[in-house]
PDB file of C-alpha atoms and ligand atoms in Angstrom:
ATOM      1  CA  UNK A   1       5.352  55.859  21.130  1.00  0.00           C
ATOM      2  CA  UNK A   2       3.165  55.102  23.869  1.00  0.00           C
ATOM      3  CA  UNK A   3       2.030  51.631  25.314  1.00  0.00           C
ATOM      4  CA  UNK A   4      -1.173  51.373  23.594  1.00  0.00           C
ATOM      5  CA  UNK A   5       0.473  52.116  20.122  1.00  0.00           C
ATOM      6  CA  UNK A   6       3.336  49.886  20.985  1.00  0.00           C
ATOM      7  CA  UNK A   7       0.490  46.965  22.109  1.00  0.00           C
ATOM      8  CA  UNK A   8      -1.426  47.943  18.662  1.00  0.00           C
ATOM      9  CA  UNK A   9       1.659  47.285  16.655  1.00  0.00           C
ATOM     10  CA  UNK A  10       2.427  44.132  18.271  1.00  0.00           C
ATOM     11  CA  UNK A  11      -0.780  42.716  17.772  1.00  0.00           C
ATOM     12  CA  UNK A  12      -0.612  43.111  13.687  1.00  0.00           C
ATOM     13  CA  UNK A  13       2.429  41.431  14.501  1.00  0.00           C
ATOM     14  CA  UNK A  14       0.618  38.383  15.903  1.00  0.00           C
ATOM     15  CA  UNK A  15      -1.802  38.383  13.393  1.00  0.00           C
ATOM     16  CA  UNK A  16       0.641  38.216  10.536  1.00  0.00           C
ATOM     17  CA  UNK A  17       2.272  35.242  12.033  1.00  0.00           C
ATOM     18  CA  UNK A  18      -0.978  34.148  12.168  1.00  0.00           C
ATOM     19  CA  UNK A  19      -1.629  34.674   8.572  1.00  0.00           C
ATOM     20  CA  UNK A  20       1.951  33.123   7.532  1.00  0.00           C
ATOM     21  CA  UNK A  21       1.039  29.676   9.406  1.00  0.00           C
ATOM     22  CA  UNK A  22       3.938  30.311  11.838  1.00  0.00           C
ATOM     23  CA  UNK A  23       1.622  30.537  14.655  1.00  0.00           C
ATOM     24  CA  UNK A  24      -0.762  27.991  13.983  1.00  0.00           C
ATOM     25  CA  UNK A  25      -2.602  27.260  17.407  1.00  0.00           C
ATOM     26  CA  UNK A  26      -4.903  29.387  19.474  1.00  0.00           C
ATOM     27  CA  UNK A  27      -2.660  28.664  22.893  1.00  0.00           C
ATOM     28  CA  UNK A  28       0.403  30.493  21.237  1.00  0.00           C
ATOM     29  CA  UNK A  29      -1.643  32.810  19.573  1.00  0.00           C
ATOM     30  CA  UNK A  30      -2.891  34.032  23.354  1.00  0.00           C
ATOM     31  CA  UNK A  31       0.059  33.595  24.799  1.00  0.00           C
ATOM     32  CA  UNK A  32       1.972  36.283  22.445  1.00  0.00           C
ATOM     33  CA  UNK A  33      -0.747  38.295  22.941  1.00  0.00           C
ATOM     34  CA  UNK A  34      -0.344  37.945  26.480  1.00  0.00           C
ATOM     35  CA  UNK A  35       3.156  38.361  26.751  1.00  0.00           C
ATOM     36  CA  UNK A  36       4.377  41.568  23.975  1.00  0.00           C
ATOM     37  CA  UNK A  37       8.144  41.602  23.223  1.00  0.00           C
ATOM     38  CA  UNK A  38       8.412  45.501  24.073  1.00  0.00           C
ATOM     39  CA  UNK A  39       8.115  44.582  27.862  1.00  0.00           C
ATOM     40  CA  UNK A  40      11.234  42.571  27.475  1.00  0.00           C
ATOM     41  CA  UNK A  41      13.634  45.221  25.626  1.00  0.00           C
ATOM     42  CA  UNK A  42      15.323  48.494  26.247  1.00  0.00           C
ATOM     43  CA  UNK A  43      13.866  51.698  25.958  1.00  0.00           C
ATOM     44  CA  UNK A  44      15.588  52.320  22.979  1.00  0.00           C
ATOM     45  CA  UNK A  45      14.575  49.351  21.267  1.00  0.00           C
ATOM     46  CA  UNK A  46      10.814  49.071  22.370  1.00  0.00           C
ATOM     47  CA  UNK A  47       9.505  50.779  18.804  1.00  0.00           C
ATOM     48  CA  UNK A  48      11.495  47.839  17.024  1.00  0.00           C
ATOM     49  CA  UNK A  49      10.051  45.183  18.987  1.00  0.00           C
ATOM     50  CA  UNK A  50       7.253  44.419  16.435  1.00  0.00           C
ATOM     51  CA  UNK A  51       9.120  44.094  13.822  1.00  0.00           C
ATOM     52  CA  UNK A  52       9.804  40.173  13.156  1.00  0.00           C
ATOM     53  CA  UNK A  53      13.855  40.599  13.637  1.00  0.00           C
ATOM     54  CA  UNK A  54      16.106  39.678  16.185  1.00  0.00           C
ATOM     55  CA  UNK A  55      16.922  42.720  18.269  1.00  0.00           C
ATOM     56  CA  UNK A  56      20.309  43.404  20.808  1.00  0.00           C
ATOM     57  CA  UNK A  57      19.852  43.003  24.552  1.00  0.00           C
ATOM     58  CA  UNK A  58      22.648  43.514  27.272  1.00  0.00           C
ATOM     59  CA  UNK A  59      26.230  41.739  26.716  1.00  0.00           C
ATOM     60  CA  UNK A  60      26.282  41.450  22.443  1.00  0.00           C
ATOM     61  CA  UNK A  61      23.484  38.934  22.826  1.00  0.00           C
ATOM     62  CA  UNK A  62      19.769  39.197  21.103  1.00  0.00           C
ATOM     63  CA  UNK A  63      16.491  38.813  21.379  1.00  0.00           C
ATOM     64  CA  UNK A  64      14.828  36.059  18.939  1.00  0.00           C
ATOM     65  CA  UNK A  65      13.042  37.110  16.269  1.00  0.00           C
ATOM     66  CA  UNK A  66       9.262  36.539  16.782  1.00  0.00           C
ATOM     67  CA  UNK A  67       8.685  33.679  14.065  1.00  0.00           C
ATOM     68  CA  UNK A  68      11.369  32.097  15.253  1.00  0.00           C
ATOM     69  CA  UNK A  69      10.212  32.156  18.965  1.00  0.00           C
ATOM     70  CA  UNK A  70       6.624  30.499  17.280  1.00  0.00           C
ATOM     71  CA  UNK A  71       7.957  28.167  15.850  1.00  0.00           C
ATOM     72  CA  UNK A  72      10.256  26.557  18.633  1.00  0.00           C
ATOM     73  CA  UNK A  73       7.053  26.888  20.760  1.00  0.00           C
ATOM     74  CA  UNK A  74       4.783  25.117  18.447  1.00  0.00           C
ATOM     75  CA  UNK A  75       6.994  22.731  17.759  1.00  0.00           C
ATOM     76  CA  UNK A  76       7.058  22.289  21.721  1.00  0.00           C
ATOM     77  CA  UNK A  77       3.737  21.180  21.699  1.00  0.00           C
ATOM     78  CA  UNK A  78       3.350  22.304  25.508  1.00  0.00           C
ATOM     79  CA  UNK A  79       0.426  21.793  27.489  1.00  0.00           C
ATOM     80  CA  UNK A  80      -0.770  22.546  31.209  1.00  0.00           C
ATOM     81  CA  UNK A  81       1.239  21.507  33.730  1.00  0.00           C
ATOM     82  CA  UNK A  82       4.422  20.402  32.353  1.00  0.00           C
ATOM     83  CA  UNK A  83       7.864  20.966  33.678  1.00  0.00           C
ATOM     84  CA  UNK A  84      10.461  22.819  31.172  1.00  0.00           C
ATOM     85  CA  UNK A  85      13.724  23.968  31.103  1.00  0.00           C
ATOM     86  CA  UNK A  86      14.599  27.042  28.912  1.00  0.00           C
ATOM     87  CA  UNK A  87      18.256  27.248  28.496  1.00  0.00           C
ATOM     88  CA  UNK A  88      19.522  30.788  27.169  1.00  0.00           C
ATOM     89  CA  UNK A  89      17.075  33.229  29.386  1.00  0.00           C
ATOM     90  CA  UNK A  90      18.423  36.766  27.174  1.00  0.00           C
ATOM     91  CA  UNK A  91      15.661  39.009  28.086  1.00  0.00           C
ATOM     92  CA  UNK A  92      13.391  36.700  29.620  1.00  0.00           C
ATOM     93  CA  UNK A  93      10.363  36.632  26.905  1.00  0.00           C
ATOM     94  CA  UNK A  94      10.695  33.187  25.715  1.00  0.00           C
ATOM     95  CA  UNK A  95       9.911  32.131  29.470  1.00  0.00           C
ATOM     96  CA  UNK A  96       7.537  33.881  30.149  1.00  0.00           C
ATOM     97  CA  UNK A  97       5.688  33.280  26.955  1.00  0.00           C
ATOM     98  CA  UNK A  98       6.423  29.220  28.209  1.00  0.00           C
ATOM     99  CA  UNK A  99       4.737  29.957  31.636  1.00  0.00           C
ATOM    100  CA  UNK A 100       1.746  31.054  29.878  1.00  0.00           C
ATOM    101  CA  UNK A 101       1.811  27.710  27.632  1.00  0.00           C
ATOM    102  CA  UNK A 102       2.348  25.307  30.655  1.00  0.00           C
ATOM    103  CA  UNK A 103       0.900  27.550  34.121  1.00  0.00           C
ATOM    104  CA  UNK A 104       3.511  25.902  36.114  1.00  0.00           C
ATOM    105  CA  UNK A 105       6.789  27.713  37.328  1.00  0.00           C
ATOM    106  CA  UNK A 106       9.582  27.425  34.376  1.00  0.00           C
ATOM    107  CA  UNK A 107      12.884  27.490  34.984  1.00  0.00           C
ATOM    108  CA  UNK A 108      15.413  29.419  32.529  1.00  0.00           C
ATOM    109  CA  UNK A 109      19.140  29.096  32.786  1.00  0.00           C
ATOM    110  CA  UNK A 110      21.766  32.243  31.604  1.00  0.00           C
ATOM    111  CA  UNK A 111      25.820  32.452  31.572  1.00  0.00           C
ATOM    112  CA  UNK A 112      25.696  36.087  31.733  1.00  0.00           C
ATOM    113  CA  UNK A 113      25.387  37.540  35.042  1.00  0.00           C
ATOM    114  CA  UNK A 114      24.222  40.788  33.570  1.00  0.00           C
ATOM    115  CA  UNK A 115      21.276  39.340  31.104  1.00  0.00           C
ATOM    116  CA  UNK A 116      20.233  37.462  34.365  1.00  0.00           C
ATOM    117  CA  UNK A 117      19.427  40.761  36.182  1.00  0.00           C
ATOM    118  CA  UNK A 118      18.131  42.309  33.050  1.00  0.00           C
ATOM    119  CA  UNK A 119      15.828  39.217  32.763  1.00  0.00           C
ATOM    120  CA  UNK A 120      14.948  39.477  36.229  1.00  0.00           C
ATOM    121  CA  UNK A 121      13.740  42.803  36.237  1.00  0.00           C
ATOM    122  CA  UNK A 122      11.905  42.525  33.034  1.00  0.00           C
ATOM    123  CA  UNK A 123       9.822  39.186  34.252  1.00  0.00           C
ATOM    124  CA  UNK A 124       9.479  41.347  37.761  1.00  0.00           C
ATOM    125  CA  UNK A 125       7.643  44.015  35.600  1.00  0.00           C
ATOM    126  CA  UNK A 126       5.977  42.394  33.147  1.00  0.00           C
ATOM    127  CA  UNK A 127       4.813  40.272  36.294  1.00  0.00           C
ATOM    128  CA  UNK A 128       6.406  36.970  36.258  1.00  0.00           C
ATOM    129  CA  UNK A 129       8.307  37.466  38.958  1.00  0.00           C
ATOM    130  CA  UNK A 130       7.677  34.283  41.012  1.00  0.00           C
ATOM    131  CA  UNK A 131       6.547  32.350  37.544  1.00  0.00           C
ATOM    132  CA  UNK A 132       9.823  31.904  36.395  1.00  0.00           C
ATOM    133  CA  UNK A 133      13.066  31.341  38.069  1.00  0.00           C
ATOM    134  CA  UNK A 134      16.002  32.875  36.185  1.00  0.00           C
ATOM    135  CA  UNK A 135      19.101  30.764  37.268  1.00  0.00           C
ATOM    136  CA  UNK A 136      22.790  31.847  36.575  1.00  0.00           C
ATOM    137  CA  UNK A 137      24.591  28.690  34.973  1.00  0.00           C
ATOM    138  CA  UNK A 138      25.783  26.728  32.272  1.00  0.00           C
ATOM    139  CA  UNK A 139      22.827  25.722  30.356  1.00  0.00           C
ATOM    140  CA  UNK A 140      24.630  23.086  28.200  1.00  0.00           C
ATOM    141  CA  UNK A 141      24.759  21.157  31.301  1.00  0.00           C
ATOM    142  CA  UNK A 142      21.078  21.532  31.816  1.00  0.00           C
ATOM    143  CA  UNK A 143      20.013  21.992  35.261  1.00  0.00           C
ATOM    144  CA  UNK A 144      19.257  19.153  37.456  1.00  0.00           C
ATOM    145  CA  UNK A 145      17.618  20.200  40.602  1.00  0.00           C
ATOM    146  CA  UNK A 146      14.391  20.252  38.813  1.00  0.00           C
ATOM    147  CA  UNK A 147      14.780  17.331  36.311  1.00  0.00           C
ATOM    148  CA  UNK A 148      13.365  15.448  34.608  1.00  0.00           C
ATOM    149  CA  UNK A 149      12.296  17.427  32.207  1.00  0.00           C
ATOM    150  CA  UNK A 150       8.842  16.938  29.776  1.00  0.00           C
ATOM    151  CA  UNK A 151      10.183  19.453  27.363  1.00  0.00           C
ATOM    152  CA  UNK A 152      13.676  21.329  27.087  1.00  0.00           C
ATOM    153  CA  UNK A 153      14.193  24.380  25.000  1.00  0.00           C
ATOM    154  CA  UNK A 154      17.469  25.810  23.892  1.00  0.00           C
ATOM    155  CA  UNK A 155      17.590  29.259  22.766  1.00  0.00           C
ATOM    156  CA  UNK A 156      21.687  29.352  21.203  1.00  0.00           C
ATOM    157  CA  UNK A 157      23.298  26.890  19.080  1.00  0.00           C
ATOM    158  CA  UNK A 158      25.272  23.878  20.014  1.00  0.00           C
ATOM    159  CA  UNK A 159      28.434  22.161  18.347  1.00  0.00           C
ATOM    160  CA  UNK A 160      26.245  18.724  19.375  1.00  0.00           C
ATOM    161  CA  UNK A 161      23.438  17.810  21.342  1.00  0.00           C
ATOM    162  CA  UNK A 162      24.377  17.820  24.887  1.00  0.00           C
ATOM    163  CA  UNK A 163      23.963  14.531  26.621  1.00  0.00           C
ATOM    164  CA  UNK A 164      23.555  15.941  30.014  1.00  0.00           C
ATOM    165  CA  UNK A 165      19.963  17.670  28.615  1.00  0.00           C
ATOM    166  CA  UNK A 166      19.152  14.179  27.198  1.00  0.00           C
ATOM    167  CA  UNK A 167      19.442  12.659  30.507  1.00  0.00           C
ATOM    168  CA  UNK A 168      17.824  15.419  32.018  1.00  0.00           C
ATOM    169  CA  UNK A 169      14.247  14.934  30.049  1.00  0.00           C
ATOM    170  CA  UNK A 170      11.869  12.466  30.737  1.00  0.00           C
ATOM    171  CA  UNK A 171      11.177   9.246  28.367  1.00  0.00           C
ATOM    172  CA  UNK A 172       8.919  10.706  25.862  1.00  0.00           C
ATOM    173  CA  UNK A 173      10.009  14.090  26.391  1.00  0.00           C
ATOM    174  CA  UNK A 174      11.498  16.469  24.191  1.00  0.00           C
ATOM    175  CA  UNK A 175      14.410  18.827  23.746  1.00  0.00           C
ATOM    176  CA  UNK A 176      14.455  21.218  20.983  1.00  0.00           C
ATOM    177  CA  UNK A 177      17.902  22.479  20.225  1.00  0.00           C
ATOM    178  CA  UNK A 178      19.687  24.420  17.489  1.00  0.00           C
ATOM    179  CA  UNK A 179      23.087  22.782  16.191  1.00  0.00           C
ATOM    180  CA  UNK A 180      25.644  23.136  13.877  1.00  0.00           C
ATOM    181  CA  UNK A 181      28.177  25.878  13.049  1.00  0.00           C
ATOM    182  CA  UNK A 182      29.612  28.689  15.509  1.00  0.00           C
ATOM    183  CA  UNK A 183      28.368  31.377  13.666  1.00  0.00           C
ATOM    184  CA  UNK A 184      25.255  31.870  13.127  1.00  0.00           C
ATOM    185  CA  UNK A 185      23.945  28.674  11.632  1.00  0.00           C
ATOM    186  CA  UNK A 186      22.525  26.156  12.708  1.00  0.00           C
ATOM    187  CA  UNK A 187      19.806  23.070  11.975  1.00  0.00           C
ATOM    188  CA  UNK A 188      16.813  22.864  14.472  1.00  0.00           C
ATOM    189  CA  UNK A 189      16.432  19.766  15.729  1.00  0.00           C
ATOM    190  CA  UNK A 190      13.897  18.554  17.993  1.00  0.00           C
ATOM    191  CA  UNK A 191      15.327  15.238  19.943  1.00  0.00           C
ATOM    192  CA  UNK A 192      12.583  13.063  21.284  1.00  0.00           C
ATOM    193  CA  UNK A 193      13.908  10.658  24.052  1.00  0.00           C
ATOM    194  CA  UNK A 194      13.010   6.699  24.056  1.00  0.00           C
ATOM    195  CA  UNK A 195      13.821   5.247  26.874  1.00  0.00           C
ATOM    196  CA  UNK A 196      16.024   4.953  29.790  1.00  0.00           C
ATOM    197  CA  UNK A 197      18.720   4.437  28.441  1.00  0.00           C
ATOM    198  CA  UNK A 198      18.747   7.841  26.952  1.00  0.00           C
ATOM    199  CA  UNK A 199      17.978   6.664  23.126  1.00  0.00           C
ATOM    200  CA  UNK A 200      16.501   9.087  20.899  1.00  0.00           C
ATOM    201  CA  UNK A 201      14.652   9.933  17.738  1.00  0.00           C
ATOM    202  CA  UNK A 202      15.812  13.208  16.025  1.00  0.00           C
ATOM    203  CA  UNK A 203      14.084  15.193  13.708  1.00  0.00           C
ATOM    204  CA  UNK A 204      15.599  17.853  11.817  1.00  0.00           C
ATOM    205  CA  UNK A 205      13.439  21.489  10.964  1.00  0.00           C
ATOM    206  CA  UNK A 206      16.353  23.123   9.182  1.00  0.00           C
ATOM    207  CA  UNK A 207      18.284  26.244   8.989  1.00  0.00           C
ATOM    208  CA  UNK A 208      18.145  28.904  11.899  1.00  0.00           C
ATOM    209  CA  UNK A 209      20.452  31.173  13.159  1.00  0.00           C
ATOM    210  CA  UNK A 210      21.399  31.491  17.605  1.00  0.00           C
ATOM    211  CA  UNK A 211      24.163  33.364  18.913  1.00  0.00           C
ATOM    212  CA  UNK A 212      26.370  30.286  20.267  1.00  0.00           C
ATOM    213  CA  UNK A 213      25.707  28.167  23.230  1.00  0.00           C
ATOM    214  CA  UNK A 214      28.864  28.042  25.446  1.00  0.00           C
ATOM    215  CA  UNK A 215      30.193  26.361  28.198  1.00  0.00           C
ATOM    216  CA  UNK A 216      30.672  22.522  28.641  1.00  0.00           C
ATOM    217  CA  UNK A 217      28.930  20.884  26.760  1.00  0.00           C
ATOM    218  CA  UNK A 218      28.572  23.890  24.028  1.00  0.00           C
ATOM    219  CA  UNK A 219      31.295  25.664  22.531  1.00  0.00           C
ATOM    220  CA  UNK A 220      34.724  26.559  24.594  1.00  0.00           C
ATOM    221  CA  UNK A 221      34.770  30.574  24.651  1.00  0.00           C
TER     222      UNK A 221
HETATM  223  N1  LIG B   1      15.470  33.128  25.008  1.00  0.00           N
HETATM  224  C1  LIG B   1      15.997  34.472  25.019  1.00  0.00           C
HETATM  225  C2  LIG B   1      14.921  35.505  25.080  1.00  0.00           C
HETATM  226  O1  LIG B   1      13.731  35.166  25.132  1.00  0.00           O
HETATM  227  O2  LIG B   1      15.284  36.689  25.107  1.00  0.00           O
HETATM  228  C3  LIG B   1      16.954  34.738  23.882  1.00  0.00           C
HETATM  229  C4  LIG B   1      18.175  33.968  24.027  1.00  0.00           C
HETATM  230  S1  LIG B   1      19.610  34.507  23.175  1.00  0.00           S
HETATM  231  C5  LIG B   1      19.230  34.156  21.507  1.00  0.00           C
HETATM  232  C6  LIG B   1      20.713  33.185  23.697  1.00  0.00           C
HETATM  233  C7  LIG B   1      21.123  33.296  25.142  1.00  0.00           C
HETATM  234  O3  LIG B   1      21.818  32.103  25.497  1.00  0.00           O
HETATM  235  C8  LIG B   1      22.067  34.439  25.422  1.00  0.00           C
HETATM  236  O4  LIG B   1      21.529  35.248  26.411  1.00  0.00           O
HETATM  237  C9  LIG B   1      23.353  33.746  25.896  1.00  0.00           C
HETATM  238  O5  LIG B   1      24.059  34.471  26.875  1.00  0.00           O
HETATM  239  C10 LIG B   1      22.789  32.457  26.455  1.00  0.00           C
HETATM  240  N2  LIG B   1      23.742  31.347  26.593  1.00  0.00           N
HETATM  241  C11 LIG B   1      24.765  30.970  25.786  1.00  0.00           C
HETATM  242  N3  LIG B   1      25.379  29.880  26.277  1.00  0.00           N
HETATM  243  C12 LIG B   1      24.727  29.542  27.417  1.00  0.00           C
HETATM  244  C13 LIG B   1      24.882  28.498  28.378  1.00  0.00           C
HETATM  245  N4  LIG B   1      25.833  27.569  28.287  1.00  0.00           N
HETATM  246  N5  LIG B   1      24.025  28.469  29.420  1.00  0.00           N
HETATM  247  C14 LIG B   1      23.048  29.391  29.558  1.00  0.00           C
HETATM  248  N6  LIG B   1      22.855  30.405  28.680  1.00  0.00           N
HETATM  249  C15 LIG B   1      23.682  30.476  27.625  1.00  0.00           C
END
């Protein structure tokens, strides 16, 4: 299949989203349109990547499926110039699809040494390259160098919500975060914080399903 099939497919994609209220503002709307999911998958994969599933990367990990993506970034609410914090970088899309929400360099955090190269190179090519900053870490303990934080978004589920990421956001910011069971299922929350003194207001969106988020603050391996 070549690019401009690949692009054509991606863009019914979009528009079904669309049409299912998933994607429900014109900002995300551009920026999937911007940013295609085949760019960020292997070869092998690239015919799949319009199809609204979660697909493998390097290391057992995945790919989000595209509604799912939508509707952590709507739920984001993310406007020009703010400073986020992806934690779980996989392939790279999510960030970049971020970058083009905010404009502003985003930072994304990965355990795996090998899905940080492979995120690497796919941000270098799909040209991101000095747009987002892939860092190799534990994620569950945020990353402070660049805090605070207006928004923080966690692409694998937690046991709990880490306090370190609370800390790391700025009053009136947000964290969205998946957590609940190891396996595979989870409750969305989005975790607004109050005040200094790191109080919060959660909201729950319900099921979803992340590979898990490990490390110190996430589940032991
Ligand atoms: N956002 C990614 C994308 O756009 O491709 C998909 C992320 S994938 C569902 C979850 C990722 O979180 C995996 O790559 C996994 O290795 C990573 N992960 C798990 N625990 C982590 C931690 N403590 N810190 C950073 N990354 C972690």
């Amino acid at each position: 299949m070549d690019e401009s099939d690949l692009y054509r497919k991606w863009m019914r994609l979009v528009e079904n989203l669309e049409r299912e209220g998933i994607i429900k503002s014109e900002k995300v709307k551009r920026a999937f349109l911007r940013v295609p999911r085949y760019k960020f998958v292997s070869d092998r994969y690239k015919e799949y990547a319009h199809v609204d599933e979660p697909l493998p990367i390097p290391a057992g990990q995945t790919i989000s499926a595209p509604h799912m993506v939508a509707i952590m970034l709507e739920l984001a609410e993310l406007e020009g110039g703010m400073n986020v914090l992806e934690v779980g970088a996989g392939s790279g899309w999510n960030a970049a699809l971020i970058y083009e929400l905010v404009k502003r360099e985003v930072y994304t955090i990965e355990r795996v040494s090998d899905l940080v190269e492979f995120a690497r190179k796919n941000l270098e090519r799909a040209g991101y390259k000095d747009k987002v900053h892939v860092i190799w870490g534990d994620g569950s303990k945020g990353y402070p160098p660049n805090a605070p934080y207006d928004r923080i978004i966690v692409t694998a589920g937690a046991p709990k919500v880490p306090e370190p990421l609370i800390e790391q956001l700025k009053v009136g910011g947000k964290l969205l975060i998946p957590v609940g069971s190891y396996h595979l299922w989870q409750e969305l929350l989005e975790v607004i914080k109050l005040d200094e003194d790191n109080n919060t207001k959660i909201k729950n969106h319900g099921g979803v399903a992340f590979v898990p988020l490990i490390g110190e603050h996430g589940w032991r391996e």
